[in-house]
């Protein structure tokens, strides 16, 4: 199914209305996973013509996504990746963990952006960043689409390596599900329990009587609510 290619409309608007010259598109992956980090990419693309076929990473086949990521690495002006670990997600809640990962990504860019285009409707970054949120920005906005692909490919590779090198992750099929709740992942959880790479404050443990005692309780009710909101996305 063909998709309308993303454009620089948002970046041009920000330049015209705010005077921003360096604009980073920001997108995340891993929000709805049960294991592994949440990963954020910040990508600065300028206003050059985007590679053919660029769109939201979830709309591209894994093979084409990997090819696109290799092309983007040399095409973007700059990009950087930031992660928040499962422990940080458990301690902080998803919204604060997203902010932490995004700040790490933005802070790793060679030049601080003047403005940020953030995928979605919620600004989890806040001040001092100048943020423009765009619903489905990973489809419509070039810099966000680039960040979407780069983040997805990097995190998927991390999870595949984890599954291949860590004995405690045997049987979870992280190479195929990247830590999301696939049938194989659920079956492995029921049999073996969560690994050190799982998020232990999440509600999936409520359905596992054998392992329910491992669930952690976060002190902050606000963080608990934000995390439950973060569990709604399942972006294989």
PDB file of C-alpha atoms in Angstrom:
ATOM      1  CA  UNK A   1       0.000   0.000   0.000  1.00  0.00           C
ATOM      2  CA  UNK A   2       1.556   3.339  -1.037  1.00  0.00           C
ATOM      3  CA  UNK A   3       1.895   6.145   1.483  1.00  0.00           C
ATOM      4  CA  UNK A   4       2.158   9.862   0.991  1.00  0.00           C
ATOM      5  CA  UNK A   5       5.812  10.783   1.498  1.00  0.00           C
ATOM      6  CA  UNK A   6       6.663  12.978   4.484  1.00  0.00           C
ATOM      7  CA  UNK A   7       7.379  16.644   3.892  1.00  0.00           C
ATOM      8  CA  UNK A   8       9.287  19.517   5.458  1.00  0.00           C
ATOM      9  CA  UNK A   9       6.109  21.504   6.094  1.00  0.00           C
ATOM     10  CA  UNK A  10       6.493  21.507   9.878  1.00  0.00           C
ATOM     11  CA  UNK A  11      10.200  22.325   9.776  1.00  0.00           C
ATOM     12  CA  UNK A  12       9.556  25.198   7.366  1.00  0.00           C
ATOM     13  CA  UNK A  13       6.753  26.500   9.574  1.00  0.00           C
ATOM     14  CA  UNK A  14       9.000  26.468  12.642  1.00  0.00           C
ATOM     15  CA  UNK A  15      11.713  28.306  10.766  1.00  0.00           C
ATOM     16  CA  UNK A  16       9.262  30.938   9.586  1.00  0.00           C
ATOM     17  CA  UNK A  17       7.443  31.465  12.889  1.00  0.00           C
ATOM     18  CA  UNK A  18      10.232  31.055  15.438  1.00  0.00           C
ATOM     19  CA  UNK A  19      13.443  31.740  13.572  1.00  0.00           C
ATOM     20  CA  UNK A  20      14.754  28.276  14.449  1.00  0.00           C
ATOM     21  CA  UNK A  21      17.560  27.152  12.182  1.00  0.00           C
ATOM     22  CA  UNK A  22      18.448  23.733  13.594  1.00  0.00           C
ATOM     23  CA  UNK A  23      15.359  21.549  14.042  1.00  0.00           C
ATOM     24  CA  UNK A  24      15.451  18.001  15.369  1.00  0.00           C
ATOM     25  CA  UNK A  25      12.763  15.440  14.744  1.00  0.00           C
ATOM     26  CA  UNK A  26      12.286  13.160  17.750  1.00  0.00           C
ATOM     27  CA  UNK A  27      10.568   9.784  17.938  1.00  0.00           C
ATOM     28  CA  UNK A  28      10.577   6.864  20.360  1.00  0.00           C
ATOM     29  CA  UNK A  29      10.289   3.110  20.214  1.00  0.00           C
ATOM     30  CA  UNK A  30       9.769   0.613  23.003  1.00  0.00           C
ATOM     31  CA  UNK A  31       7.047   2.413  24.919  1.00  0.00           C
ATOM     32  CA  UNK A  32       4.734  -0.597  24.873  1.00  0.00           C
ATOM     33  CA  UNK A  33       7.369  -3.309  25.306  1.00  0.00           C
ATOM     34  CA  UNK A  34       7.514  -5.442  28.427  1.00  0.00           C
ATOM     35  CA  UNK A  35      11.293  -5.829  28.275  1.00  0.00           C
ATOM     36  CA  UNK A  36      14.216  -3.694  27.202  1.00  0.00           C
ATOM     37  CA  UNK A  37      14.748   0.056  27.165  1.00  0.00           C
ATOM     38  CA  UNK A  38      12.672   2.810  25.697  1.00  0.00           C
ATOM     39  CA  UNK A  39      14.738   4.309  22.893  1.00  0.00           C
ATOM     40  CA  UNK A  40      14.566   7.808  21.432  1.00  0.00           C
ATOM     41  CA  UNK A  41      16.258   9.162  18.320  1.00  0.00           C
ATOM     42  CA  UNK A  42      16.815  12.830  17.560  1.00  0.00           C
ATOM     43  CA  UNK A  43      17.472  13.488  13.867  1.00  0.00           C
ATOM     44  CA  UNK A  44      18.411  16.738  12.132  1.00  0.00           C
ATOM     45  CA  UNK A  45      17.733  16.571   8.404  1.00  0.00           C
ATOM     46  CA  UNK A  46      17.743  20.084   7.021  1.00  0.00           C
ATOM     47  CA  UNK A  47      15.432  20.650   4.067  1.00  0.00           C
ATOM     48  CA  UNK A  48      16.933  18.253   1.538  1.00  0.00           C
ATOM     49  CA  UNK A  49      14.793  15.807  -0.425  1.00  0.00           C
ATOM     50  CA  UNK A  50      14.118  12.733   1.693  1.00  0.00           C
ATOM     51  CA  UNK A  51      15.157   9.238   0.585  1.00  0.00           C
ATOM     52  CA  UNK A  52      12.520   7.485  -1.497  1.00  0.00           C
ATOM     53  CA  UNK A  53      10.255   5.325   0.658  1.00  0.00           C
ATOM     54  CA  UNK A  54      10.890   7.105   3.951  1.00  0.00           C
ATOM     55  CA  UNK A  55       7.902   6.841   6.284  1.00  0.00           C
ATOM     56  CA  UNK A  56       6.969   5.623   9.762  1.00  0.00           C
ATOM     57  CA  UNK A  57       9.195   2.667  10.656  1.00  0.00           C
ATOM     58  CA  UNK A  58       6.186   0.461  11.459  1.00  0.00           C
ATOM     59  CA  UNK A  59       5.007   0.744   7.856  1.00  0.00           C
ATOM     60  CA  UNK A  60       8.243  -0.612   6.381  1.00  0.00           C
ATOM     61  CA  UNK A  61       9.284  -4.257   6.229  1.00  0.00           C
ATOM     62  CA  UNK A  62      12.206  -5.205   8.483  1.00  0.00           C
ATOM     63  CA  UNK A  63      14.521  -5.722   5.517  1.00  0.00           C
ATOM     64  CA  UNK A  64      13.651  -2.391   3.918  1.00  0.00           C
ATOM     65  CA  UNK A  65      13.781  -0.678   7.318  1.00  0.00           C
ATOM     66  CA  UNK A  66      17.370  -1.844   7.831  1.00  0.00           C
ATOM     67  CA  UNK A  67      18.300  -0.659   4.345  1.00  0.00           C
ATOM     68  CA  UNK A  68      16.616   2.681   4.988  1.00  0.00           C
ATOM     69  CA  UNK A  69      18.470   3.122   8.288  1.00  0.00           C
ATOM     70  CA  UNK A  70      21.826   2.596   6.568  1.00  0.00           C
ATOM     71  CA  UNK A  71      20.859   5.170   3.952  1.00  0.00           C
ATOM     72  CA  UNK A  72      19.671   7.646   6.586  1.00  0.00           C
ATOM     73  CA  UNK A  73      22.861   7.396   8.638  1.00  0.00           C
ATOM     74  CA  UNK A  74      24.777   9.058   5.829  1.00  0.00           C
ATOM     75  CA  UNK A  75      21.892  11.252   4.640  1.00  0.00           C
ATOM     76  CA  UNK A  76      20.857  13.047   7.840  1.00  0.00           C
ATOM     77  CA  UNK A  77      22.785  16.111   8.944  1.00  0.00           C
ATOM     78  CA  UNK A  78      23.206  14.501  12.366  1.00  0.00           C
ATOM     79  CA  UNK A  79      21.424  12.091  14.669  1.00  0.00           C
ATOM     80  CA  UNK A  80      21.809  10.598  18.123  1.00  0.00           C
ATOM     81  CA  UNK A  81      20.169   7.866  20.164  1.00  0.00           C
ATOM     82  CA  UNK A  82      19.184   7.949  23.833  1.00  0.00           C
ATOM     83  CA  UNK A  83      17.885   5.122  26.016  1.00  0.00           C
ATOM     84  CA  UNK A  84      16.157   4.786  29.359  1.00  0.00           C
ATOM     85  CA  UNK A  85      16.670   1.387  30.969  1.00  0.00           C
ATOM     86  CA  UNK A  86      13.965  -0.910  32.360  1.00  0.00           C
ATOM     87  CA  UNK A  87      15.143   0.052  35.853  1.00  0.00           C
ATOM     88  CA  UNK A  88      14.725   3.742  35.039  1.00  0.00           C
ATOM     89  CA  UNK A  89      11.286   3.081  33.584  1.00  0.00           C
ATOM     90  CA  UNK A  90      10.313   1.266  36.786  1.00  0.00           C
ATOM     91  CA  UNK A  91      11.731   4.020  38.996  1.00  0.00           C
ATOM     92  CA  UNK A  92      10.503   7.053  37.074  1.00  0.00           C
ATOM     93  CA  UNK A  93       7.440   5.978  35.105  1.00  0.00           C
ATOM     94  CA  UNK A  94       7.200   6.030  31.327  1.00  0.00           C
ATOM     95  CA  UNK A  95       6.725   9.755  30.750  1.00  0.00           C
ATOM     96  CA  UNK A  96       9.767  10.728  32.806  1.00  0.00           C
ATOM     97  CA  UNK A  97      11.763   7.883  31.231  1.00  0.00           C
ATOM     98  CA  UNK A  98      10.857   9.148  27.766  1.00  0.00           C
ATOM     99  CA  UNK A  99      12.018  12.611  28.761  1.00  0.00           C
ATOM    100  CA  UNK A 100      15.289  11.198  30.054  1.00  0.00           C
ATOM    101  CA  UNK A 101      15.931   9.207  26.867  1.00  0.00           C
ATOM    102  CA  UNK A 102      15.034  12.190  24.677  1.00  0.00           C
ATOM    103  CA  UNK A 103      17.307  14.509  26.636  1.00  0.00           C
ATOM    104  CA  UNK A 104      20.132  12.012  26.255  1.00  0.00           C
ATOM    105  CA  UNK A 105      19.560  11.864  22.500  1.00  0.00           C
ATOM    106  CA  UNK A 106      19.298  15.625  22.081  1.00  0.00           C
ATOM    107  CA  UNK A 107      22.299  16.181  24.318  1.00  0.00           C
ATOM    108  CA  UNK A 108      24.393  13.835  22.188  1.00  0.00           C
ATOM    109  CA  UNK A 109      23.823  15.839  18.995  1.00  0.00           C
ATOM    110  CA  UNK A 110      26.874  17.839  17.904  1.00  0.00           C
ATOM    111  CA  UNK A 111      24.864  21.087  17.972  1.00  0.00           C
ATOM    112  CA  UNK A 112      21.920  21.886  20.260  1.00  0.00           C
ATOM    113  CA  UNK A 113      18.686  22.201  18.232  1.00  0.00           C
ATOM    114  CA  UNK A 114      16.745  25.465  18.258  1.00  0.00           C
ATOM    115  CA  UNK A 115      13.465  23.542  18.134  1.00  0.00           C
ATOM    116  CA  UNK A 116      12.145  20.001  18.367  1.00  0.00           C
ATOM    117  CA  UNK A 117       9.389  18.290  16.404  1.00  0.00           C
ATOM    118  CA  UNK A 118       7.971  15.600  18.670  1.00  0.00           C
ATOM    119  CA  UNK A 119       5.840  12.751  17.379  1.00  0.00           C
ATOM    120  CA  UNK A 120       2.437  12.476  19.053  1.00  0.00           C
ATOM    121  CA  UNK A 121       0.137  14.849  20.912  1.00  0.00           C
ATOM    122  CA  UNK A 122       1.861  14.914  24.328  1.00  0.00           C
ATOM    123  CA  UNK A 123       4.918  17.044  24.995  1.00  0.00           C
ATOM    124  CA  UNK A 124       6.948  14.852  27.326  1.00  0.00           C
ATOM    125  CA  UNK A 125      10.009  17.081  26.907  1.00  0.00           C
ATOM    126  CA  UNK A 126       8.813  20.473  28.099  1.00  0.00           C
ATOM    127  CA  UNK A 127      10.994  23.446  28.968  1.00  0.00           C
ATOM    128  CA  UNK A 128      13.600  24.585  28.157  1.00  0.00           C
ATOM    129  CA  UNK A 129      13.032  22.912  24.785  1.00  0.00           C
ATOM    130  CA  UNK A 130      10.938  24.650  22.140  1.00  0.00           C
ATOM    131  CA  UNK A 131       8.634  21.802  21.105  1.00  0.00           C
ATOM    132  CA  UNK A 132       6.093  21.332  18.332  1.00  0.00           C
ATOM    133  CA  UNK A 133       4.032  18.166  18.735  1.00  0.00           C
ATOM    134  CA  UNK A 134       2.681  16.546  15.586  1.00  0.00           C
ATOM    135  CA  UNK A 135       0.206  13.654  15.626  1.00  0.00           C
ATOM    136  CA  UNK A 136       1.472  10.998  13.208  1.00  0.00           C
ATOM    137  CA  UNK A 137       4.582  13.072  12.714  1.00  0.00           C
ATOM    138  CA  UNK A 138       6.436   9.852  11.900  1.00  0.00           C
ATOM    139  CA  UNK A 139       4.357   9.669   8.719  1.00  0.00           C
ATOM    140  CA  UNK A 140       4.059  13.331   7.765  1.00  0.00           C
ATOM    141  CA  UNK A 141       7.316  14.965   8.882  1.00  0.00           C
ATOM    142  CA  UNK A 142      10.687  14.131   7.322  1.00  0.00           C
ATOM    143  CA  UNK A 143      12.847  14.592  10.406  1.00  0.00           C
ATOM    144  CA  UNK A 144      10.482  12.604  12.636  1.00  0.00           C
ATOM    145  CA  UNK A 145      10.160   9.795  10.077  1.00  0.00           C
ATOM    146  CA  UNK A 146      13.955   9.581   9.921  1.00  0.00           C
ATOM    147  CA  UNK A 147      14.136   9.435  13.719  1.00  0.00           C
ATOM    148  CA  UNK A 148      11.444   6.735  13.737  1.00  0.00           C
ATOM    149  CA  UNK A 149      13.404   4.440  11.441  1.00  0.00           C
ATOM    150  CA  UNK A 150      16.760   4.997  13.122  1.00  0.00           C
ATOM    151  CA  UNK A 151      15.323   4.420  16.610  1.00  0.00           C
ATOM    152  CA  UNK A 152      13.444   1.273  15.603  1.00  0.00           C
ATOM    153  CA  UNK A 153      16.397  -0.346  13.843  1.00  0.00           C
ATOM    154  CA  UNK A 154      18.791   0.452  16.685  1.00  0.00           C
ATOM    155  CA  UNK A 155      16.503  -0.890  19.412  1.00  0.00           C
ATOM    156  CA  UNK A 156      15.541  -4.003  17.455  1.00  0.00           C
ATOM    157  CA  UNK A 157      19.237  -4.785  16.957  1.00  0.00           C
ATOM    158  CA  UNK A 158      19.906  -4.290  20.677  1.00  0.00           C
ATOM    159  CA  UNK A 159      17.109  -6.654  21.636  1.00  0.00           C
ATOM    160  CA  UNK A 160      18.196  -9.281  19.084  1.00  0.00           C
ATOM    161  CA  UNK A 161      21.749  -9.157  20.438  1.00  0.00           C
ATOM    162  CA  UNK A 162      20.438  -9.437  23.985  1.00  0.00           C
ATOM    163  CA  UNK A 163      18.440 -12.521  23.066  1.00  0.00           C
ATOM    164  CA  UNK A 164      21.451 -14.082  21.363  1.00  0.00           C
ATOM    165  CA  UNK A 165      24.043 -13.394  24.074  1.00  0.00           C
ATOM    166  CA  UNK A 166      22.184 -13.600  27.394  1.00  0.00           C
ATOM    167  CA  UNK A 167      21.359 -17.052  28.762  1.00  0.00           C
ATOM    168  CA  UNK A 168      18.531 -15.701  30.899  1.00  0.00           C
ATOM    169  CA  UNK A 169      16.834 -14.452  27.726  1.00  0.00           C
ATOM    170  CA  UNK A 170      16.796 -17.853  26.012  1.00  0.00           C
ATOM    171  CA  UNK A 171      13.324 -18.728  24.800  1.00  0.00           C
ATOM    172  CA  UNK A 172      11.926 -15.182  24.848  1.00  0.00           C
ATOM    173  CA  UNK A 173      12.488 -14.655  21.095  1.00  0.00           C
ATOM    174  CA  UNK A 174      13.631 -11.068  21.521  1.00  0.00           C
ATOM    175  CA  UNK A 175      15.054 -11.242  17.994  1.00  0.00           C
ATOM    176  CA  UNK A 176      11.480 -11.528  16.723  1.00  0.00           C
ATOM    177  CA  UNK A 177       9.408  -9.550  19.224  1.00  0.00           C
ATOM    178  CA  UNK A 178      11.927  -6.959  20.522  1.00  0.00           C
ATOM    179  CA  UNK A 179      10.513  -7.329  24.035  1.00  0.00           C
ATOM    180  CA  UNK A 180       6.865  -6.817  23.070  1.00  0.00           C
ATOM    181  CA  UNK A 181       4.172  -9.217  24.330  1.00  0.00           C
ATOM    182  CA  UNK A 182       4.131 -11.828  21.564  1.00  0.00           C
ATOM    183  CA  UNK A 183       2.721 -15.333  22.252  1.00  0.00           C
ATOM    184  CA  UNK A 184       6.248 -16.775  22.556  1.00  0.00           C
ATOM    185  CA  UNK A 185       7.262 -14.015  24.955  1.00  0.00           C
ATOM    186  CA  UNK A 186       4.163 -14.545  27.096  1.00  0.00           C
ATOM    187  CA  UNK A 187       4.726 -18.302  27.224  1.00  0.00           C
ATOM    188  CA  UNK A 188       8.357 -17.827  28.264  1.00  0.00           C
ATOM    189  CA  UNK A 189       7.302 -15.410  30.991  1.00  0.00           C
ATOM    190  CA  UNK A 190       4.785 -17.869  32.381  1.00  0.00           C
ATOM    191  CA  UNK A 191       7.382 -20.647  32.398  1.00  0.00           C
ATOM    192  CA  UNK A 192      10.557 -18.830  33.431  1.00  0.00           C
ATOM    193  CA  UNK A 193       9.442 -15.537  34.938  1.00  0.00           C
ATOM    194  CA  UNK A 194      10.792 -12.076  34.131  1.00  0.00           C
ATOM    195  CA  UNK A 195      14.465 -11.487  33.418  1.00  0.00           C
ATOM    196  CA  UNK A 196      16.587  -8.611  34.655  1.00  0.00           C
ATOM    197  CA  UNK A 197      15.653  -6.858  31.411  1.00  0.00           C
ATOM    198  CA  UNK A 198      11.908  -6.808  32.118  1.00  0.00           C
ATOM    199  CA  UNK A 199       9.916  -3.898  33.507  1.00  0.00           C
ATOM    200  CA  UNK A 200       8.774  -5.032  36.919  1.00  0.00           C
ATOM    201  CA  UNK A 201       6.187  -2.371  37.774  1.00  0.00           C
ATOM    202  CA  UNK A 202       4.011  -3.278  34.807  1.00  0.00           C
ATOM    203  CA  UNK A 203       0.607  -4.910  35.016  1.00  0.00           C
ATOM    204  CA  UNK A 204       1.476  -8.014  32.961  1.00  0.00           C
ATOM    205  CA  UNK A 205       2.832  -9.522  36.196  1.00  0.00           C
ATOM    206  CA  UNK A 206      -0.667  -9.441  37.699  1.00  0.00           C
ATOM    207  CA  UNK A 207      -1.626 -12.208  35.274  1.00  0.00           C
ATOM    208  CA  UNK A 208       1.304 -14.416  36.301  1.00  0.00           C
ATOM    209  CA  UNK A 209       0.462 -15.840  39.770  1.00  0.00           C
ATOM    210  CA  UNK A 210       3.743 -17.750  39.922  1.00  0.00           C
ATOM    211  CA  UNK A 211       5.771 -14.570  39.501  1.00  0.00           C
ATOM    212  CA  UNK A 212       3.436 -11.921  40.877  1.00  0.00           C
ATOM    213  CA  UNK A 213       5.585 -11.544  43.996  1.00  0.00           C
ATOM    214  CA  UNK A 214       8.330 -10.008  41.847  1.00  0.00           C
ATOM    215  CA  UNK A 215       6.214  -7.018  40.903  1.00  0.00           C
ATOM    216  CA  UNK A 216       7.548  -3.714  42.160  1.00  0.00           C
ATOM    217  CA  UNK A 217       5.332  -0.936  43.441  1.00  0.00           C
ATOM    218  CA  UNK A 218       6.187   2.631  42.587  1.00  0.00           C
ATOM    219  CA  UNK A 219       5.721   5.152  45.357  1.00  0.00           C
ATOM    220  CA  UNK A 220       4.477   7.960  43.140  1.00  0.00           C
ATOM    221  CA  UNK A 221       0.814   7.592  42.179  1.00  0.00           C
ATOM    222  CA  UNK A 222       1.321  10.138  39.414  1.00  0.00           C
ATOM    223  CA  UNK A 223       4.158   8.125  37.919  1.00  0.00           C
ATOM    224  CA  UNK A 224       2.040   4.965  38.138  1.00  0.00           C
ATOM    225  CA  UNK A 225      -0.734   6.639  36.144  1.00  0.00           C
ATOM    226  CA  UNK A 226       1.697   7.930  33.536  1.00  0.00           C
ATOM    227  CA  UNK A 227       3.218   4.483  33.178  1.00  0.00           C
ATOM    228  CA  UNK A 228      -0.160   2.837  32.671  1.00  0.00           C
ATOM    229  CA  UNK A 229      -0.792   5.314  29.869  1.00  0.00           C
ATOM    230  CA  UNK A 230       2.568   4.380  28.393  1.00  0.00           C
ATOM    231  CA  UNK A 231       1.636   0.691  28.317  1.00  0.00           C
ATOM    232  CA  UNK A 232      -1.054   1.249  25.728  1.00  0.00           C
ATOM    233  CA  UNK A 233       1.224   1.295  22.680  1.00  0.00           C
ATOM    234  CA  UNK A 234       2.186  -2.015  21.070  1.00  0.00           C
ATOM    235  CA  UNK A 235       4.324  -0.998  18.108  1.00  0.00           C
ATOM    236  CA  UNK A 236       5.915  -4.172  16.726  1.00  0.00           C
TER     237      UNK A 236
END
